[in-house]
mmCIF file of N, CA and C in Angstrom:
data_model
loop_
_atom_site.group_PDB
_atom_site.id
_atom_site.type_symbol
_atom_site.label_atom_id
_atom_site.label_comp_id
_atom_site.label_asym_id
_atom_site.label_seq_id
_atom_site.Cartn_x
_atom_site.Cartn_y
_atom_site.Cartn_z
ATOM 1 N N SER M 1 127.685 89.173 165.697
ATOM 2 C CA SER M 1 128.187 89.220 167.052
ATOM 3 C C SER M 1 128.685 87.826 167.474
ATOM 4 N N ALA M 2 129.371 87.759 168.556
ATOM 5 C CA ALA M 2 129.862 86.477 169.059
ATOM 6 C C ALA M 2 128.730 85.545 169.434
ATOM 7 N N ALA M 3 127.635 86.129 170.001
ATOM 8 C CA ALA M 3 126.503 85.295 170.385
ATOM 9 C C ALA M 3 125.825 84.694 169.170
ATOM 10 N N SER M 4 125.648 85.466 168.094
ATOM 11 C CA SER M 4 124.998 84.897 166.926
ATOM 12 C C SER M 4 125.863 83.812 166.281
ATOM 13 N N ASP M 5 127.192 83.932 166.417
ATOM 14 C CA ASP M 5 128.076 82.859 165.941
ATOM 15 C C ASP M 5 127.880 81.591 166.735
ATOM 16 N N VAL M 6 127.701 81.729 168.052
ATOM 17 C CA VAL M 6 127.443 80.550 168.898
ATOM 18 C C VAL M 6 126.115 79.931 168.497
ATOM 19 N N TYR M 7 125.092 80.744 168.308
ATOM 20 C CA TYR M 7 123.787 80.208 167.899
ATOM 21 C C TYR M 7 123.875 79.503 166.552
ATOM 22 N N LYS M 8 124.675 80.043 165.626
ATOM 23 C CA LYS M 8 124.813 79.392 164.311
ATOM 24 C C LYS M 8 125.462 78.009 164.506
ATOM 25 N N ARG M 9 126.458 77.924 165.341
ATOM 26 C CA ARG M 9 127.120 76.630 165.584
ATOM 27 C C ARG M 9 126.162 75.639 166.259
ATOM 28 N N GLN M 10 125.208 76.164 167.026
ATOM 29 C CA GLN M 10 124.232 75.306 167.683
ATOM 30 C C GLN M 10 123.131 74.822 166.742
ATOM 31 N N GLY M 11 123.137 75.357 165.530
ATOM 32 C CA GLY M 11 122.182 74.874 164.511
ATOM 33 C C GLY M 11 120.811 75.482 164.574
ATOM 34 N N VAL M 12 120.696 76.777 164.930
ATOM 35 C CA VAL M 12 119.356 77.397 165.035
ATOM 36 C C VAL M 12 118.824 77.903 163.691
ATOM 37 N N GLU M 13 119.669 77.916 162.669
ATOM 38 C CA GLU M 13 119.227 78.430 161.374
ATOM 39 C C GLU M 13 118.024 77.627 160.873
ATOM 40 N N GLY M 14 116.964 78.383 160.493
ATOM 41 C CA GLY M 14 115.761 77.786 160.001
ATOM 42 C C GLY M 14 114.815 77.243 161.074
ATOM 43 N N LYS M 15 115.188 77.388 162.333
ATOM 44 C CA LYS M 15 114.357 76.890 163.443
ATOM 45 C C LYS M 15 113.441 77.990 163.947
ATOM 46 N N ARG M 16 112.259 77.586 164.394
ATOM 47 C CA ARG M 16 111.363 78.510 165.109
ATOM 48 C C ARG M 16 111.642 78.385 166.589
ATOM 49 N N VAL M 17 111.888 79.503 167.269
ATOM 50 C CA VAL M 17 112.313 79.478 168.664
ATOM 51 C C VAL M 17 111.422 80.347 169.546
ATOM 52 N N ILE M 18 111.348 79.927 170.797
ATOM 53 C CA ILE M 18 110.716 80.724 171.860
ATOM 54 C C ILE M 18 111.787 81.034 172.886
ATOM 55 N N ILE M 19 111.924 82.282 173.264
ATOM 56 C CA ILE M 19 112.897 82.673 174.277
ATOM 57 C C ILE M 19 112.203 82.702 175.629
ATOM 58 N N VAL M 20 112.791 82.051 176.617
ATOM 59 C CA VAL M 20 112.227 81.977 177.952
ATOM 60 C C VAL M 20 113.208 82.575 178.952
ATOM 61 N N ASP M 21 112.700 83.444 179.848
ATOM 62 C CA ASP M 21 113.534 84.075 180.872
ATOM 63 C C ASP M 21 112.716 84.203 182.155
ATOM 64 N N ASP M 22 113.398 84.537 183.236
ATOM 65 C CA ASP M 22 112.696 84.660 184.497
ATOM 66 C C ASP M 22 112.000 85.985 184.676
ATOM 67 N N VAL M 23 112.734 87.093 184.509
ATOM 68 C CA VAL M 23 112.156 88.416 184.747
ATOM 69 C C VAL M 23 112.474 89.331 183.579
ATOM 70 N N TYR M 24 111.476 90.089 183.157
ATOM 71 C CA TYR M 24 111.628 91.103 182.089
ATOM 72 C C TYR M 24 111.480 92.463 182.721
ATOM 73 N N SER M 25 112.518 93.288 182.635
ATOM 74 C CA SER M 25 112.456 94.645 183.194
ATOM 75 C C SER M 25 112.570 95.687 182.075
ATOM 76 N N SER M 26 113.781 95.929 181.612
ATOM 77 C CA SER M 26 113.983 96.921 180.550
ATOM 78 C C SER M 26 113.855 96.316 179.169
ATOM 79 N N GLY M 27 114.082 95.020 179.058
ATOM 80 C CA GLY M 27 113.980 94.371 177.755
ATOM 81 C C GLY M 27 115.291 94.287 176.996
ATOM 82 N N ARG M 28 116.351 94.863 177.512
ATOM 83 C CA ARG M 28 117.618 94.883 176.761
ATOM 84 C C ARG M 28 118.143 93.475 176.503
ATOM 85 N N THR M 29 118.133 92.641 177.514
ATOM 86 C CA THR M 29 118.675 91.281 177.356
ATOM 87 C C THR M 29 117.873 90.477 176.364
ATOM 88 N N MET M 30 116.564 90.528 176.501
ATOM 89 C CA MET M 30 115.709 89.729 175.619
ATOM 90 C C MET M 30 115.749 90.274 174.176
ATOM 91 N N SER M 31 115.809 91.581 174.033
ATOM 92 C CA SER M 31 115.898 92.170 172.706
ATOM 93 C C SER M 31 117.204 91.761 172.018
ATOM 94 N N LYS M 32 118.306 91.778 172.755
ATOM 95 C CA LYS M 32 119.614 91.397 172.218
ATOM 96 C C LYS M 32 119.598 89.910 171.851
ATOM 97 N N THR M 33 119.022 89.093 172.690
ATOM 98 C CA THR M 33 118.956 87.650 172.420
ATOM 99 C C THR M 33 118.155 87.404 171.141
ATOM 100 N N ALA M 34 116.995 88.056 171.027
ATOM 101 C CA ALA M 34 116.165 87.885 169.853
ATOM 102 C C ALA M 34 116.896 88.359 168.607
ATOM 103 N N SER M 35 117.596 89.459 168.709
ATOM 104 C CA SER M 35 118.347 89.989 167.574
ATOM 105 C C SER M 35 119.458 89.021 167.154
ATOM 106 N N ASP M 36 120.179 88.481 168.137
ATOM 107 C CA ASP M 36 121.260 87.558 167.830
ATOM 108 C C ASP M 36 120.727 86.262 167.229
ATOM 109 N N LEU M 37 119.620 85.757 167.755
ATOM 110 C CA LEU M 37 119.027 84.553 167.185
ATOM 111 C C LEU M 37 118.563 84.793 165.743
ATOM 112 N N SER M 38 117.941 85.924 165.485
ATOM 113 C CA SER M 38 117.491 86.281 164.127
ATOM 114 C C SER M 38 118.698 86.389 163.196
ATOM 115 N N ALA M 39 119.765 86.985 163.673
ATOM 116 C CA ALA M 39 120.993 87.129 162.864
ATOM 117 C C ALA M 39 121.590 85.770 162.529
ATOM 118 N N ALA M 40 121.356 84.784 163.418
ATOM 119 C CA ALA M 40 121.854 83.424 163.157
ATOM 120 C C ALA M 40 120.903 82.602 162.290
ATOM 121 N N GLY M 41 119.786 83.204 161.885
ATOM 122 C CA GLY M 41 118.872 82.534 160.973
ATOM 123 C C GLY M 41 117.648 81.899 161.632
ATOM 124 N N ALA M 42 117.465 82.114 162.926
ATOM 125 C CA ALA M 42 116.293 81.563 163.621
ATOM 126 C C ALA M 42 115.086 82.503 163.416
ATOM 127 N N GLU M 43 113.926 81.955 163.563
ATOM 128 C CA GLU M 43 112.706 82.722 163.539
ATOM 129 C C GLU M 43 112.125 82.784 164.955
ATOM 130 N N VAL M 44 112.287 83.933 165.614
ATOM 131 C CA VAL M 44 111.827 84.086 167.002
ATOM 132 C C VAL M 44 110.311 84.289 166.980
ATOM 133 N N LYS M 45 109.560 83.323 167.542
ATOM 134 C CA LYS M 45 108.100 83.342 167.473
ATOM 135 C C LYS M 45 107.461 84.007 168.693
ATOM 136 N N MET M 46 108.122 83.883 169.875
ATOM 137 C CA MET M 46 107.527 84.403 171.081
ATOM 138 C C MET M 46 108.628 84.521 172.154
ATOM 139 N N CYS M 47 108.388 85.461 173.080
ATOM 140 C CA CYS M 47 109.221 85.608 174.258
ATOM 141 C C CYS M 47 108.333 85.385 175.468
ATOM 142 N N MET M 48 108.804 84.558 176.414
ATOM 143 C CA MET M 48 108.005 84.250 177.588
ATOM 144 C C MET M 48 108.836 84.476 178.839
ATOM 145 N N VAL M 49 108.182 85.048 179.856
ATOM 146 C CA VAL M 49 108.827 85.305 181.145
ATOM 147 C C VAL M 49 107.916 84.913 182.282
ATOM 148 N N LEU M 50 108.493 84.681 183.452
ATOM 149 C CA LEU M 50 107.673 84.445 184.636
ATOM 150 C C LEU M 50 107.043 85.751 185.093
ATOM 151 N N VAL M 51 107.873 86.814 185.156
ATOM 152 C CA VAL M 51 107.382 88.122 185.660
ATOM 153 C C VAL M 51 107.797 89.213 184.668
ATOM 154 N N ASN M 52 106.771 89.981 184.243
ATOM 155 C CA ASN M 52 107.014 91.142 183.380
ATOM 156 C C ASN M 52 106.871 92.400 184.253
ATOM 157 N N LYS M 53 107.969 93.113 184.461
ATOM 158 C CA LYS M 53 107.962 94.296 185.296
ATOM 159 C C LYS M 53 107.726 95.576 184.502
ATOM 160 N N SER M 54 107.200 95.418 183.295
ATOM 161 C CA SER M 54 106.926 96.570 182.410
ATOM 162 C C SER M 54 105.514 96.445 181.846
ATOM 163 N N TRP M 55 105.171 97.414 180.998
ATOM 164 C CA TRP M 55 103.877 97.358 180.278
ATOM 165 C C TRP M 55 104.063 96.906 178.866
ATOM 166 N N ASP M 56 105.257 96.421 178.503
ATOM 167 C CA ASP M 56 105.528 95.949 177.139
ATOM 168 C C ASP M 56 104.754 94.673 176.877
ATOM 169 N N ASP M 57 104.213 94.564 175.647
ATOM 170 C CA ASP M 57 103.526 93.358 175.207
ATOM 171 C C ASP M 57 104.217 92.713 174.016
ATOM 172 N N ASP M 58 105.290 93.335 173.548
ATOM 173 C CA ASP M 58 106.082 92.758 172.476
ATOM 174 C C ASP M 58 107.492 93.290 172.537
ATOM 175 N N ILE M 59 108.391 92.584 171.888
ATOM 176 C CA ILE M 59 109.802 92.960 171.811
ATOM 177 C C ILE M 59 110.146 93.008 170.327
ATOM 178 N N ASP M 60 110.262 94.227 169.827
ATOM 179 C CA ASP M 60 110.591 94.406 168.404
ATOM 180 C C ASP M 60 109.644 93.617 167.506
ATOM 181 N N GLY M 61 108.345 93.623 167.860
ATOM 182 C CA GLY M 61 107.323 92.946 167.055
ATOM 183 C C GLY M 61 107.081 91.498 167.425
ATOM 184 N N VAL M 62 107.864 90.935 168.328
ATOM 185 C CA VAL M 62 107.704 89.557 168.774
ATOM 186 C C VAL M 62 106.832 89.580 170.031
ATOM 187 N N PRO M 63 105.754 88.790 170.100
ATOM 188 C CA PRO M 63 104.854 88.780 171.274
ATOM 189 C C PRO M 63 105.649 88.445 172.558
ATOM 190 N N LEU M 64 105.320 89.181 173.622
ATOM 191 C CA LEU M 64 105.882 88.937 174.942
ATOM 192 C C LEU M 64 104.742 88.500 175.863
ATOM 193 N N ARG M 65 104.888 87.341 176.494
ATOM 194 C CA ARG M 65 103.868 86.822 177.397
ATOM 195 C C ARG M 65 104.508 86.526 178.754
ATOM 196 N N ALA M 66 103.726 86.741 179.820
ATOM 197 C CA ALA M 66 104.224 86.533 181.182
ATOM 198 C C ALA M 66 103.170 85.832 182.031
ATOM 199 N N LEU M 67 103.616 85.119 183.054
ATOM 200 C CA LEU M 67 102.679 84.553 184.000
ATOM 201 C C LEU M 67 102.165 85.617 184.940
ATOM 202 N N ILE M 68 103.043 86.575 185.295
ATOM 203 C CA ILE M 68 102.688 87.662 186.216
ATOM 204 C C ILE M 68 103.164 88.978 185.644
ATOM 205 N N ARG M 69 102.298 90.021 185.686
ATOM 206 C CA ARG M 69 102.713 91.358 185.349
ATOM 207 C C ARG M 69 102.821 92.117 186.663
ATOM 208 N N ALA M 70 104.007 92.672 186.893
ATOM 209 C CA ALA M 70 104.254 93.412 188.159
ATOM 210 C C ALA M 70 104.720 94.816 187.827
ATOM 211 N N ALA M 71 104.029 95.492 186.930
ATOM 212 C CA ALA M 71 104.395 96.857 186.532
ATOM 213 C C ALA M 71 103.808 97.865 187.505
ATOM 214 N N THR M 72 104.504 98.966 187.681
ATOM 215 C CA THR M 72 104.044 100.034 188.556
ATOM 216 C C THR M 72 102.880 100.750 187.886
ATOM 217 N N VAL M 73 101.842 101.012 188.675
ATOM 218 C CA VAL M 73 100.656 101.711 188.156
ATOM 219 C C VAL M 73 100.800 103.189 188.422
#
C-alpha cells in the first residue's frame, strides 16, 4: 500500500515499534497502521491509546494498552 511505501522510506524495516493513538473505537485505523508497518518490515510490539472504547485487549495479536477503558457495560 502507499502507507507501507512511506514507512519503508522512513526506514522502519527491522525496527521494533509502538503505535500510539488518542482513542481506540473500532480498531480499523490501528489495525491498518499495524498491518502497513509490518508490511514495511517493522515489528509492531504494542499499541497504546489514551482511551479504549472497546473490550479489545489486542489487535491482530499485538497487545493493546490504554490509560482509560470507556467501554459500554
